[in-house]
mmCIF file of C-alpha atoms and ligand atoms in Angstrom:
data_model
loop_
_atom_site.group_PDB
_atom_site.id
_atom_site.type_symbol
_atom_site.label_atom_id
_atom_site.label_comp_id
_atom_site.label_asym_id
_atom_site.label_seq_id
_atom_site.Cartn_x
_atom_site.Cartn_y
_atom_site.Cartn_z
ATOM 1 C CA MET A 13 33.276 245.858 -168.486
ATOM 2 C CA ARG A 14 35.233 248.947 -167.666
ATOM 3 C CA TYR A 15 35.276 251.887 -170.050
ATOM 4 C CA ASP A 16 37.742 254.721 -169.800
ATOM 5 C CA VAL A 17 36.949 257.751 -171.895
ATOM 6 C CA LEU A 18 39.680 260.313 -172.530
ATOM 7 C CA THR A 19 38.243 263.612 -173.612
ATOM 8 C CA LEU A 20 38.578 267.390 -173.495
ATOM 9 C CA PHE A 21 34.825 267.575 -172.807
ATOM 10 C CA PRO A 22 34.073 265.217 -169.888
ATOM 11 C CA GLU A 23 30.570 266.560 -169.357
ATOM 12 C CA MET A 24 29.454 265.506 -172.817
ATOM 13 C CA ILE A 25 30.089 261.923 -171.746
ATOM 14 C CA SER A 26 28.684 262.127 -168.213
ATOM 15 C CA ALA A 27 25.471 263.768 -169.453
ATOM 16 C CA TYR A 28 24.596 260.782 -171.630
ATOM 17 C CA LEU A 29 25.276 258.365 -168.782
ATOM 18 C CA GLN A 30 22.712 259.991 -166.509
ATOM 19 C CA GLU A 31 19.693 258.281 -168.008
ATOM 20 C CA GLY A 32 18.408 255.175 -169.696
ATOM 21 C CA ILE A 33 19.940 251.776 -170.077
ATOM 22 C CA LEU A 34 23.546 252.877 -169.549
ATOM 23 C CA ALA A 35 22.654 254.679 -166.299
ATOM 24 C CA ARG A 36 20.948 251.527 -165.063
ATOM 25 C CA ALA A 37 23.909 249.379 -166.070
ATOM 26 C CA VAL A 38 26.285 251.636 -164.134
ATOM 27 C CA LYS A 39 24.013 251.571 -161.063
ATOM 28 C CA GLY A 40 23.704 247.810 -161.282
ATOM 29 C CA GLY A 41 27.488 247.434 -161.445
ATOM 30 C CA LEU A 42 27.355 245.758 -164.874
ATOM 31 C CA ILE A 43 29.543 248.418 -166.444
ATOM 32 C CA ARG A 44 31.902 250.982 -165.017
ATOM 33 C CA VAL A 45 32.754 254.239 -166.767
ATOM 34 C CA GLU A 46 35.730 256.401 -165.825
ATOM 35 C CA ILE A 47 36.168 259.721 -167.561
ATOM 36 C CA THR A 48 39.602 261.311 -167.828
ATOM 37 C CA ASP A 49 39.882 264.996 -168.649
ATOM 38 C CA ILE A 50 42.888 265.265 -170.965
ATOM 39 C CA ARG A 51 43.349 268.885 -169.903
ATOM 40 C CA ASP A 52 44.241 267.692 -166.393
ATOM 41 C CA TYR A 53 47.456 266.375 -167.957
ATOM 42 C CA ALA A 54 48.290 269.557 -169.877
ATOM 43 C CA ARG A 55 51.103 271.713 -168.510
ATOM 44 C CA GLY A 56 51.840 275.410 -168.401
ATOM 45 C CA PRO A 57 49.782 278.311 -167.117
ATOM 46 C CA HIS A 58 47.139 277.925 -169.816
ATOM 47 C CA ARG A 59 47.057 274.137 -169.765
ATOM 48 C CA THR A 60 46.855 274.039 -173.540
ATOM 49 C CA ALA A 61 46.097 270.683 -175.092
ATOM 50 C CA ASP A 62 46.341 271.767 -178.736
ATOM 51 C CA ASP A 63 48.851 273.512 -180.958
ATOM 52 C CA ARG A 64 49.354 274.626 -184.560
ATOM 53 C CA PRO A 65 50.235 271.947 -187.118
ATOM 54 C CA PHE A 66 53.831 271.615 -188.254
ATOM 55 C CA GLY A 67 53.947 272.403 -191.947
ATOM 56 C CA GLY A 68 51.113 274.894 -191.689
ATOM 57 C CA GLY A 69 47.491 274.566 -192.622
ATOM 58 C CA ASP A 70 44.128 275.074 -191.028
ATOM 59 C CA GLY A 71 43.096 274.269 -187.512
ATOM 60 C CA MET A 72 44.809 272.910 -184.439
ATOM 61 C CA VAL A 73 46.209 269.509 -183.522
ATOM 62 C CA MET A 74 45.938 267.789 -180.138
ATOM 63 C CA LYS A 75 49.380 267.803 -178.525
ATOM 64 C CA PRO A 76 50.839 264.356 -177.865
ATOM 65 C CA GLY A 77 52.094 265.079 -174.318
ATOM 66 C CA PRO A 78 48.821 265.625 -172.434
ATOM 67 C CA LEU A 79 47.100 262.749 -174.203
ATOM 68 C CA TYR A 80 50.042 260.402 -173.628
ATOM 69 C CA ARG A 81 50.198 261.253 -169.925
ATOM 70 C CA ALA A 82 46.419 260.884 -169.630
ATOM 71 C CA LEU A 83 46.680 257.420 -171.203
ATOM 72 C CA GLU A 84 49.487 256.457 -168.836
ATOM 73 C CA SER A 85 47.320 257.456 -165.871
ATOM 74 C CA VAL A 86 44.621 254.935 -166.795
ATOM 75 C CA PRO A 87 45.042 251.687 -164.827
ATOM 76 C CA ARG A 88 44.908 248.603 -167.068
ATOM 77 C CA THR A 89 42.667 245.824 -165.835
ATOM 78 C CA GLY A 90 44.435 243.039 -167.681
ATOM 79 C CA GLU A 91 45.204 241.504 -171.021
ATOM 80 C CA ARG A 92 41.793 242.055 -172.519
ATOM 81 C CA SER A 93 42.207 245.807 -172.389
ATOM 82 C CA LEU A 94 42.156 247.797 -175.629
ATOM 83 C CA VAL A 95 43.078 251.386 -176.418
ATOM 84 C CA MET A 96 40.912 252.700 -179.208
ATOM 85 C CA LEU A 97 41.132 255.969 -181.083
ATOM 86 C CA MET A 98 37.936 257.450 -182.464
ATOM 87 C CA THR A 99 38.711 258.651 -185.987
ATOM 88 C CA PRO A 100 36.932 258.876 -189.353
ATOM 89 C CA GLN A 101 39.951 256.969 -190.718
ATOM 90 C CA GLY A 102 39.304 253.926 -188.496
ATOM 91 C CA GLU A 103 37.701 250.534 -189.109
ATOM 92 C CA PRO A 104 33.957 250.973 -189.586
ATOM 93 C CA PHE A 105 32.137 250.161 -186.327
ATOM 94 C CA THR A 106 29.468 247.483 -186.889
ATOM 95 C CA GLN A 107 27.203 245.223 -184.823
ATOM 96 C CA ARG A 108 29.666 242.417 -185.416
ATOM 97 C CA MET A 109 32.454 244.523 -183.971
ATOM 98 C CA ALA A 110 30.231 245.456 -181.028
ATOM 99 C CA TRP A 111 29.943 241.718 -180.202
ATOM 100 C CA GLU A 112 33.676 241.292 -180.522
ATOM 101 C CA LEU A 113 34.407 244.241 -178.224
ATOM 102 C CA SER A 114 31.854 243.031 -175.666
ATOM 103 C CA GLU A 115 34.370 240.249 -174.868
ATOM 104 C CA ALA A 116 36.970 242.769 -173.686
ATOM 105 C CA GLU A 117 37.504 243.626 -170.027
ATOM 106 C CA GLN A 118 38.363 247.248 -170.586
ATOM 107 C CA LEU A 119 37.871 249.615 -173.490
ATOM 108 C CA ILE A 120 39.895 252.805 -173.385
ATOM 109 C CA LEU A 121 38.304 255.271 -175.788
ATOM 110 C CA VAL A 122 40.286 258.274 -176.977
ATOM 111 C CA CYS A 123 38.227 261.194 -178.271
ATOM 112 C CA GLY A 124 39.904 263.574 -180.680
ATOM 113 C CA ARG A 125 39.000 267.209 -181.238
ATOM 114 C CA TYR A 126 40.069 269.918 -183.694
ATOM 115 C CA GLU A 127 41.996 268.394 -186.638
ATOM 116 C CA GLY A 128 42.687 265.257 -184.619
ATOM 117 C CA VAL A 129 45.591 263.947 -182.564
ATOM 118 C CA ASP A 130 49.330 264.089 -183.210
ATOM 119 C CA GLU A 131 50.192 261.133 -185.446
ATOM 120 C CA ARG A 132 52.784 259.775 -182.975
ATOM 121 C CA ILE A 133 50.019 258.952 -180.492
ATOM 122 C CA ARG A 134 48.594 256.437 -182.960
ATOM 123 C CA LYS A 135 51.904 254.697 -183.213
ATOM 124 C CA LEU A 136 52.828 254.793 -179.530
ATOM 125 C CA ALA A 137 49.598 254.144 -177.728
ATOM 126 C CA ILE A 138 46.689 253.008 -179.926
ATOM 127 C CA ASP A 139 45.643 249.359 -180.470
ATOM 128 C CA ARG A 140 42.746 249.978 -182.774
ATOM 129 C CA GLU A 141 41.124 252.842 -184.689
ATOM 130 C CA LEU A 142 37.355 253.040 -184.966
ATOM 131 C CA SER A 143 35.080 255.110 -187.166
ATOM 132 C CA VAL A 144 31.349 255.382 -186.518
ATOM 133 C CA GLY A 145 30.589 256.254 -190.142
ATOM 134 C CA ASP A 146 31.745 257.950 -193.301
ATOM 135 C CA TYR A 147 31.244 261.522 -192.175
ATOM 136 C CA VAL A 148 33.297 263.915 -190.060
ATOM 137 C CA LEU A 149 32.184 264.853 -186.549
ATOM 138 C CA SER A 150 33.640 267.718 -184.560
ATOM 139 C CA GLY A 151 34.835 265.368 -181.847
ATOM 140 C CA GLY A 152 35.183 261.736 -180.831
ATOM 141 C CA GLU A 153 32.740 261.986 -177.898
ATOM 142 C CA LEU A 154 29.636 260.995 -179.863
ATOM 143 C CA GLY A 155 31.592 258.127 -181.367
ATOM 144 C CA ALA A 156 32.742 256.890 -177.960
ATOM 145 C CA LEU A 157 29.148 257.059 -176.709
ATOM 146 C CA ILE A 158 27.957 255.097 -179.730
ATOM 147 C CA VAL A 159 30.520 252.383 -179.060
ATOM 148 C CA MET A 160 29.736 252.236 -175.318
ATOM 149 C CA ASP A 161 26.002 252.119 -175.955
ATOM 150 C CA ALA A 162 26.075 249.430 -178.643
ATOM 151 C CA VAL A 163 28.592 247.264 -176.741
ATOM 152 C CA SER A 164 26.901 247.583 -173.342
ATOM 153 C CA ARG A 165 23.529 246.347 -174.542
ATOM 154 C CA LEU A 166 25.224 243.086 -175.494
ATOM 155 C CA ILE A 167 26.561 242.499 -171.984
ATOM 156 C CA PRO A 168 24.372 239.951 -170.186
ATOM 157 C CA GLY A 169 21.913 241.624 -167.827
ATOM 158 C CA VAL A 170 22.197 245.131 -169.257
ATOM 159 C CA LEU A 171 18.931 245.014 -171.197
ATOM 160 C CA GLY A 172 17.122 243.309 -168.324
ATOM 161 C CA GLY A 173 15.040 240.167 -168.526
ATOM 162 C CA GLU A 174 12.210 241.724 -170.456
ATOM 163 C CA ARG A 175 14.332 242.870 -173.374
ATOM 164 C CA SER A 176 16.290 240.820 -175.799
ATOM 165 C CA ASN A 177 18.712 241.806 -178.512
ATOM 166 C CA LYS A 178 18.432 238.532 -180.397
ATOM 167 C CA GLU A 179 15.907 239.861 -182.895
ATOM 168 C CA ASP A 180 17.319 243.341 -183.333
ATOM 169 C CA SER A 181 18.293 244.550 -186.767
ATOM 170 C CA PHE A 182 21.711 243.242 -187.928
ATOM 171 C CA GLU A 183 21.839 240.353 -185.449
ATOM 172 C CA ASP A 184 21.155 237.753 -188.138
ATOM 173 C CA GLY A 185 22.265 239.957 -190.978
ATOM 174 C CA LEU A 186 18.731 241.253 -191.588
ATOM 175 C CA LEU A 187 16.678 244.300 -190.616
ATOM 176 C CA GLU A 188 14.058 243.755 -187.932
ATOM 177 C CA TYR A 189 10.353 243.271 -188.790
ATOM 178 C CA PRO A 190 7.876 246.133 -188.132
ATOM 179 C CA GLN A 191 6.568 246.567 -184.580
ATOM 180 C CA TYR A 192 3.099 247.640 -183.422
ATOM 181 C CA THR A 193 1.518 248.403 -180.063
ATOM 182 C CA ARG A 194 -1.921 249.602 -178.895
ATOM 183 C CA PRO A 195 -4.251 251.055 -180.078
ATOM 184 C CA ARG A 196 -5.374 248.545 -182.713
ATOM 185 C CA ILE A 197 -6.505 251.313 -185.039
ATOM 186 C CA PHE A 198 -4.607 254.598 -185.176
ATOM 187 C CA GLN A 199 -5.675 257.385 -187.558
ATOM 188 C CA GLY A 200 -7.516 254.754 -189.571
ATOM 189 C CA GLU A 201 -4.416 252.542 -189.837
ATOM 190 C CA GLU A 202 -4.862 248.991 -188.565
ATOM 191 C CA VAL A 203 -2.417 246.588 -186.987
ATOM 192 C CA PRO A 204 -1.813 243.584 -189.328
ATOM 193 C CA GLU A 205 -4.431 240.919 -188.564
ATOM 194 C CA VAL A 206 -1.889 238.126 -188.137
ATOM 195 C CA LEU A 207 -0.386 239.790 -185.048
ATOM 196 C CA LEU A 208 -3.752 239.558 -183.300
ATOM 197 C CA SER A 209 -4.310 235.922 -184.268
ATOM 198 C CA GLY A 210 -2.473 234.386 -181.337
ATOM 199 C CA ASN A 211 -1.018 231.825 -183.791
ATOM 200 C CA HIS A 212 2.670 231.853 -182.909
ATOM 201 C CA GLU A 213 3.865 229.935 -185.959
ATOM 202 C CA LYS A 214 1.970 232.265 -188.309
ATOM 203 C CA ILE A 215 3.345 235.282 -186.475
ATOM 204 C CA ARG A 216 6.887 233.935 -186.686
ATOM 205 C CA LEU A 217 6.555 233.352 -190.433
ATOM 206 C CA TRP A 218 5.014 236.770 -191.028
ATOM 207 C CA ARG A 219 7.783 238.487 -189.085
ATOM 208 C CA ARG A 220 10.488 236.562 -190.901
ATOM 209 C CA SER A 221 9.050 237.419 -194.300
ATOM 210 C CA GLN A 222 8.658 241.089 -193.308
ATOM 211 C CA SER A 223 12.233 241.094 -192.143
ATOM 212 C CA LEU A 224 13.382 239.655 -195.488
ATOM 213 C CA LYS A 225 11.135 242.018 -197.446
ATOM 214 C CA ARG A 226 12.470 245.098 -195.653
ATOM 215 C CA THR A 227 16.044 244.040 -196.083
ATOM 216 C CA LEU A 228 15.452 243.371 -199.768
ATOM 217 C CA GLU A 229 13.872 246.812 -200.196
ATOM 218 C CA LYS A 230 16.080 248.936 -197.975
ATOM 219 C CA ARG A 231 19.408 247.142 -197.709
ATOM 220 C CA PRO A 232 19.770 244.593 -200.515
ATOM 221 C CA ASP A 233 23.540 244.636 -199.870
ATOM 222 C CA MET A 234 22.930 242.896 -196.527
ATOM 223 C CA LEU A 235 21.266 239.890 -198.170
ATOM 224 C CA ARG A 236 24.523 238.885 -199.796
ATOM 225 C CA THR A 237 26.113 238.100 -196.420
ATOM 226 C CA ALA A 238 23.058 237.196 -194.293
ATOM 227 C CA SER A 239 22.756 233.624 -193.060
ATOM 228 C CA LEU A 240 19.604 232.410 -194.813
ATOM 229 C CA SER A 241 17.716 229.164 -194.175
ATOM 230 C CA PRO A 242 15.986 227.165 -196.925
ATOM 231 C CA GLU A 243 12.727 228.664 -195.596
ATOM 232 C CA ASP A 244 14.154 232.168 -196.071
ATOM 233 C CA GLU A 245 15.193 231.347 -199.631
ATOM 234 C CA LYS A 246 11.644 230.239 -200.407
ATOM 235 C CA ILE A 247 10.187 233.421 -198.946
ATOM 236 C CA LEU A 248 12.629 235.509 -200.983
ATOM 237 C CA GLU A 249 11.709 233.652 -204.176
ATOM 238 C CA LYS A 250 8.059 234.500 -203.574
ATOM 239 C CA LEU A 251 8.893 238.132 -202.871
ATOM 240 C CA ASP A 252 10.923 238.271 -206.086
ATOM 241 C CA LYS A 253 7.988 236.980 -208.117
ATOM 242 C CA LYS A 254 5.635 239.555 -206.655
ATOM 243 C CA SER A 255 7.851 242.464 -207.636
HETATM 244 N N1 SAH B 24 41.092 265.971 -189.645
HETATM 245 C C1 SAH B 24 40.617 264.687 -189.268
HETATM 246 C C2 SAH B 24 39.214 264.752 -188.702
HETATM 247 C C3 SAH B 24 39.155 265.451 -187.372
HETATM 248 S S1 SAH B 24 37.547 265.457 -186.725
HETATM 249 C C4 SAH B 24 40.595 263.770 -190.475
HETATM 250 O O1 SAH B 24 40.322 264.263 -191.569
HETATM 251 O O2 SAH B 24 40.815 262.551 -190.350
HETATM 252 C C5 SAH B 24 37.889 265.646 -185.007
HETATM 253 C C6 SAH B 24 37.776 264.405 -184.164
HETATM 254 O O3 SAH B 24 36.450 263.936 -184.213
HETATM 255 C C7 SAH B 24 38.629 263.234 -184.599
HETATM 256 O O4 SAH B 24 39.900 263.306 -184.028
HETATM 257 C C8 SAH B 24 37.856 262.047 -184.079
HETATM 258 O O5 SAH B 24 38.191 261.726 -182.736
HETATM 259 C C9 SAH B 24 36.425 262.520 -184.116
HETATM 260 N N2 SAH B 24 35.673 262.006 -185.267
HETATM 261 C C10 SAH B 24 35.257 262.700 -186.335
HETATM 262 N N3 SAH B 24 34.594 261.933 -187.209
HETATM 263 C C11 SAH B 24 34.564 260.692 -186.680
HETATM 264 C C12 SAH B 24 34.022 259.439 -187.104
HETATM 265 N N4 SAH B 24 33.368 259.312 -188.269
HETATM 266 N N5 SAH B 24 34.183 258.373 -186.289
HETATM 267 C C13 SAH B 24 34.860 258.483 -185.124
HETATM 268 N N6 SAH B 24 35.399 259.640 -184.677
HETATM 269 C C14 SAH B 24 35.253 260.731 -185.432
#
């Protein structure tokens, strides 16, 4: 997977890539990240990338020229290459979308700043608009990092053999069960007995019912679309009776 990030703040992106799973993925050649500084494509003595909005109003708008030229400078790796604009007006980014995007060869992520980008850029150069949530950030950089992080951990090899994403929250439409590690007793709080039993079937059942219980309590909306087995339905019935 190749990512191209177009931004006015390249160091915000490179800083995050210095450590952790993404750093390892870059080192291991599993992902490649190229950062393009939009200002490098701005002209004039001040290399301005923003200007006042036509029609008046607050704030500044990112000029189309520098961004368009920056986009043209990015080599396309093939057909499975997508140009995506980070915007609060975009499709909500979800785990399902992360899986979908992990099939692409190249994701070109455009980070807005100020009041956003000139509308003509959307029409001329953008394949898809993504939002990372219903709130307004001061720039698209965090959004681009969120997309790169969530997508990369789905690429085979990125998490390494010891880690799996199969049981993560959202993967089967449910929240993940609670996790514990040593010590057995912490501040008087004990690890649930079943996890120490060594009985794998019991542990599996306990985790599944915890997963269902949490989802029911915290995100009941997710249960409507989760893929539930007959066993899950039984567990849910029991949970319903208890409450
Ligand atoms: N005036 C714009 C918001 C501009 S926020 C509007 O109301 O639609 C500045 C930039 O931050 C945007 O161009 C976008 O790239 C980024 N941004 C802000 N909130 C975001 C979100 N929820 N998801 C993705 N990008 C976001």
